[in-house]
PDB file of C-alpha atoms in Angstrom:
ATOM      1  CA  MET Q1120      93.051 103.383  92.170  1.00 59.00           C
ATOM      2  CA  ALA Q1121      93.966 105.842  89.425  1.00 74.00           C
ATOM      3  CA  MET Q1122      97.074 105.142  87.374  1.00 77.00           C
ATOM      4  CA  ASN Q1123      99.950 107.585  87.183  1.00 86.00           C
ATOM      5  CA  GLU Q1124     101.561 108.551  83.874  1.00 91.00           C
ATOM      6  CA  THR Q1125     104.289 105.900  84.163  1.00 90.00           C
ATOM      7  CA  GLN Q1126     101.729 103.153  84.699  1.00 87.00           C
ATOM      8  CA  LYS Q1127      99.635 104.445  81.798  1.00 89.00           C
ATOM      9  CA  ALA Q1128     102.700 104.319  79.530  1.00 92.00           C
ATOM     10  CA  LYS Q1129     103.457 100.763  80.675  1.00 92.00           C
ATOM     11  CA  VAL Q1130      99.859  99.677  80.027  1.00 91.00           C
ATOM     12  CA  ALA Q1131      99.990 101.254  76.560  1.00 92.00           C
ATOM     13  CA  ALA Q1132     103.252  99.422  75.763  1.00 94.00           C
ATOM     14  CA  LEU Q1133     101.845  96.140  77.083  1.00 93.00           C
ATOM     15  CA  ARG Q1134      98.634  96.631  75.080  1.00 92.00           C
ATOM     16  CA  THR Q1135     100.676  97.273  71.923  1.00 93.00           C
ATOM     17  CA  GLU Q1136     102.612  94.040  72.411  1.00 93.00           C
ATOM     18  CA  MET Q1137      99.471  92.042  73.222  1.00 92.00           C
ATOM     19  CA  ARG Q1138      97.833  93.236  69.991  1.00 91.00           C
ATOM     20  CA  LYS Q1139     100.677  91.634  68.070  1.00 93.00           C
ATOM     21  CA  LEU Q1140      99.685  88.194  69.359  1.00 92.00           C
ATOM     22  CA  ASP Q1141      97.505  85.832  67.399  1.00 92.00           C
ATOM     23  CA  PRO Q1142      93.921  85.725  68.753  1.00 90.00           C
ATOM     24  CA  GLU Q1143      94.298  82.219  70.233  1.00 92.00           C
ATOM     25  CA  THR Q1144      97.335  83.172  72.303  1.00 93.00           C
ATOM     26  CA  TYR Q1145      95.706  86.419  73.429  1.00 92.00           C
ATOM     27  CA  GLN Q1146      92.572  84.544  74.511  1.00 91.00           C
ATOM     28  CA  GLU Q1147      94.607  81.908  76.347  1.00 93.00           C
ATOM     29  CA  ILE Q1148      96.461  84.608  78.289  1.00 93.00           C
ATOM     30  CA  ARG Q1149      93.198  86.398  79.062  1.00 92.00           C
ATOM     31  CA  GLN Q1150      91.420  83.265  80.270  1.00 91.00           C
ATOM     32  CA  SER Q1151      94.395  82.126  82.344  1.00 92.00           C
ATOM     33  CA  TYR Q1152      94.670  85.563  83.955  1.00 92.00           C
ATOM     34  CA  TYR Q1153      91.033  85.502  84.985  1.00 90.00           C
ATOM     35  CA  LYS Q1154      91.218  81.938  86.308  1.00 92.00           C
ATOM     36  CA  ILE Q1155      94.064  82.988  88.571  1.00 93.00           C
ATOM     37  CA  ALA Q1156      92.421  86.265  89.560  1.00 89.00           C
ATOM     38  CA  GLU Q1157      89.153  84.536  90.482  1.00 91.00           C
ATOM     39  CA  GLU Q1158      90.679  81.681  92.474  1.00 93.00           C
ATOM     40  CA  LEU Q1159      93.636  83.255  94.257  1.00 93.00           C
ATOM     41  CA  ARG Q1160      91.687  85.317  96.810  1.00 93.00           C
ATOM     42  CA  PRO Q1161      89.532  82.335  97.966  1.00 94.00           C
ATOM     43  CA  LEU Q1162      92.714  80.239  98.328  1.00 94.00           C
ATOM     44  CA  VAL Q1163      94.366  82.922 100.472  1.00 93.00           C
ATOM     45  CA  ASP Q1164      91.252  83.179 102.641  1.00 93.00           C
ATOM     46  CA  ALA Q1165      90.935  79.385 103.002  1.00 94.00           C
ATOM     47  CA  LEU Q1166      94.592  79.019 104.001  1.00 92.00           C
ATOM     48  CA  GLU Q1167      94.212  81.787 106.569  1.00 90.00           C
ATOM     49  CA  LYS Q1168      91.126  80.140 108.054  1.00 92.00           C
ATOM     50  CA  ALA Q1169      92.734  76.678 108.115  1.00 91.00           C
ATOM     51  CA  ASP Q1170      95.861  78.049 109.747  1.00 89.00           C
ATOM     52  CA  ALA Q1171      93.791  79.791 112.421  1.00 87.00           C
ATOM     53  CA  GLU Q1172      91.918  76.558 113.136  1.00 89.00           C
ATOM     54  CA  LEU Q1173      95.096  74.462 113.415  1.00 87.00           C
ATOM     55  CA  GLY Q1174      97.035  76.889 115.557  1.00 79.00           C
ATOM     56  CA  PRO Q1175      99.879  79.366 115.162  1.00 72.00           C
ATOM     57  CA  ASP Q1176     103.220  78.653 113.522  1.00 76.00           C
ATOM     58  CA  GLY Q1177     101.971  75.657 111.565  1.00 81.00           C
ATOM     59  CA  PRO Q1178     103.021  74.796 108.019  1.00 87.00           C
ATOM     60  CA  LEU Q1179      99.885  76.435 106.623  1.00 89.00           C
ATOM     61  CA  LEU Q1180     101.038  79.826 107.909  1.00 88.00           C
ATOM     62  CA  GLU Q1181     104.023  79.803 105.548  1.00 90.00           C
ATOM     63  CA  GLU Q1182     101.819  78.707 102.643  1.00 92.00           C
ATOM     64  CA  HIS Q1183      99.363  81.469 103.510  1.00 91.00           C
ATOM     65  CA  TYR Q1184     102.166  84.046 103.337  1.00 92.00           C
ATOM     66  CA  ILE Q1185     103.358  82.696  99.980  1.00 94.00           C
ATOM     67  CA  PHE Q1186      99.911  83.031  98.445  1.00 94.00           C
ATOM     68  CA  CYS Q1187      99.422  86.469 100.026  1.00 94.00           C
ATOM     69  CA  GLU Q1188     102.586  87.548  98.211  1.00 95.00           C
ATOM     70  CA  MET Q1189     101.211  86.092  94.973  1.00 94.00           C
ATOM     71  CA  LEU Q1190      97.984  88.034  95.435  1.00 93.00           C
ATOM     72  CA  ASP Q1191      99.953  91.205  96.095  1.00 93.00           C
ATOM     73  CA  ARG Q1192     101.982  90.660  92.915  1.00 93.00           C
ATOM     74  CA  LEU Q1193      98.824  89.977  90.902  1.00 92.00           C
ATOM     75  CA  ASN Q1194      97.327  93.231  92.176  1.00 88.00           C
ATOM     76  CA  LYS Q1195     100.452  95.072  91.000  1.00 89.00           C
ATOM     77  CA  SER Q1196     100.235  93.533  87.529  1.00 90.00           C
ATOM     78  CA  LEU Q1197      99.002  95.743  84.715  1.00 90.00           C
ATOM     79  CA  LEU Q1198      97.813  92.803  82.618  1.00 91.00           C
ATOM     80  CA  GLY Q1199      94.252  93.082  83.916  1.00 87.00           C
ATOM     81  CA  GLY Q1200      94.003  96.564  82.422  1.00 84.00           C
ATOM     82  CA  VAL Q1201      95.047  95.170  79.050  1.00 88.00           C
ATOM     83  CA  VAL Q1202      93.007  91.977  78.784  1.00 86.00           C
ATOM     84  CA  ASN Q1203      89.903  93.771  80.018  1.00 74.00           C
ATOM     85  CA  PRO Q1204      90.226  97.393  78.896  1.00 55.00           C
ATOM     86  CA  PRO Q1205      87.630 100.015  79.831  1.00 50.00           C
ATOM     87  CA  ALA Q1206      84.469  99.895  77.706  1.00 52.00           C
ATOM     88  CA  ALA Q1207      85.511 102.960  75.701  1.00 46.00           C
ATOM     89  CA  GLN Q1208      88.623 101.120  74.471  1.00 45.00           C
ATOM     90  CA  ARG Q1209      86.996  97.768  73.693  1.00 48.00           C
ATOM     91  CA  PRO Q1210      86.426  96.865  70.080  1.00 49.00           C
ATOM     92  CA  PRO Q1211      82.753  96.893  69.064  1.00 51.00           C
ATOM     93  CA  ARG Q1212      80.845  93.638  69.428  1.00 51.00           C
ATOM     94  CA  THR Q1213      80.632  91.644  66.237  1.00 52.00           C
ATOM     95  CA  GLU Q1214      77.781  89.447  67.432  1.00 53.00           C
ATOM     96  CA  PRO Q1215      74.567  90.576  69.070  1.00 54.00           C
ATOM     97  CA  ARG Q1216      74.119  89.623  72.693  1.00 59.00           C
ATOM     98  CA  ARG Q1217      72.051  86.523  73.341  1.00 62.00           C
ATOM     99  CA  ASP Q1218      69.850  85.404  76.184  1.00 62.00           C
ATOM    100  CA  SER Q1219      70.429  82.264  78.263  1.00 63.00           C
ATOM    101  CA  GLN Q1220      68.794  80.124  75.562  1.00 66.00           C
ATOM    102  CA  GLY Q1221      70.957  81.493  72.765  1.00 66.00           C
ATOM    103  CA  ARG Q1222      68.294  83.737  71.256  1.00 66.00           C
ATOM    104  CA  LYS Q1223      68.805  87.309  70.157  1.00 59.00           C
ATOM    105  CA  PRO Q1224      66.990  89.741  72.439  1.00 58.00           C
ATOM    106  CA  LYS Q1225      63.839  91.351  71.138  1.00 58.00           C
ATOM    107  CA  ARG Q1226      64.248  94.899  69.961  1.00 53.00           C
ATOM    108  CA  THR Q1227      62.542  97.459  72.098  1.00 49.00           C
ATOM    109  CA  ARG Q1228      61.593 100.899  70.987  1.00 48.00           C
ATOM    110  CA  ALA Q1229      62.606 103.768  73.205  1.00 46.00           C
ATOM    111  CA  LEU Q1230      59.727 105.826  74.421  1.00 45.00           C
ATOM    112  CA  SER Q1231      60.009 109.348  73.125  1.00 43.00           C
ATOM    113  CA  ARG Q1232      57.367 111.137  75.072  1.00 47.00           C
ATOM    114  CA  VAL Q1233      57.740 114.854  75.491  1.00 49.00           C
ATOM    115  CA  VAL Q1234      56.664 116.176  78.830  1.00 49.00           C
ATOM    116  CA  PRO Q1235      55.248 119.678  78.528  1.00 50.00           C
ATOM    117  CA  ALA Q1236      57.022 122.367  80.501  1.00 53.00           C
ATOM    118  CA  ALA Q1237      55.148 123.515  83.554  1.00 50.00           C
TER     119      ALA Q1237
END
């Protein structure tokens, strides 16, 4: 969903404040955000399934609603746009990418073959 001007201004202000943090704190916030973001949806789904299996109006229904509200609030948060900005706004990589064994990838030369016009 595209952001409106108010949301863009809020993201810019949040980004400015986050840049003032020391790198350790910034990284801790970023990692914690992603842990929550990755695990909240499966928890909501599991609670919904468990509630359906145990029957209506059980104690899991209320818990399911609580975590649905948390997911809704997380989706409204602008923090995700700050801790993982679009590629154009990311700082350049300082280290080369590495493969699964920790080796630098081999350089490949782009093929520059000119195809004659027909």
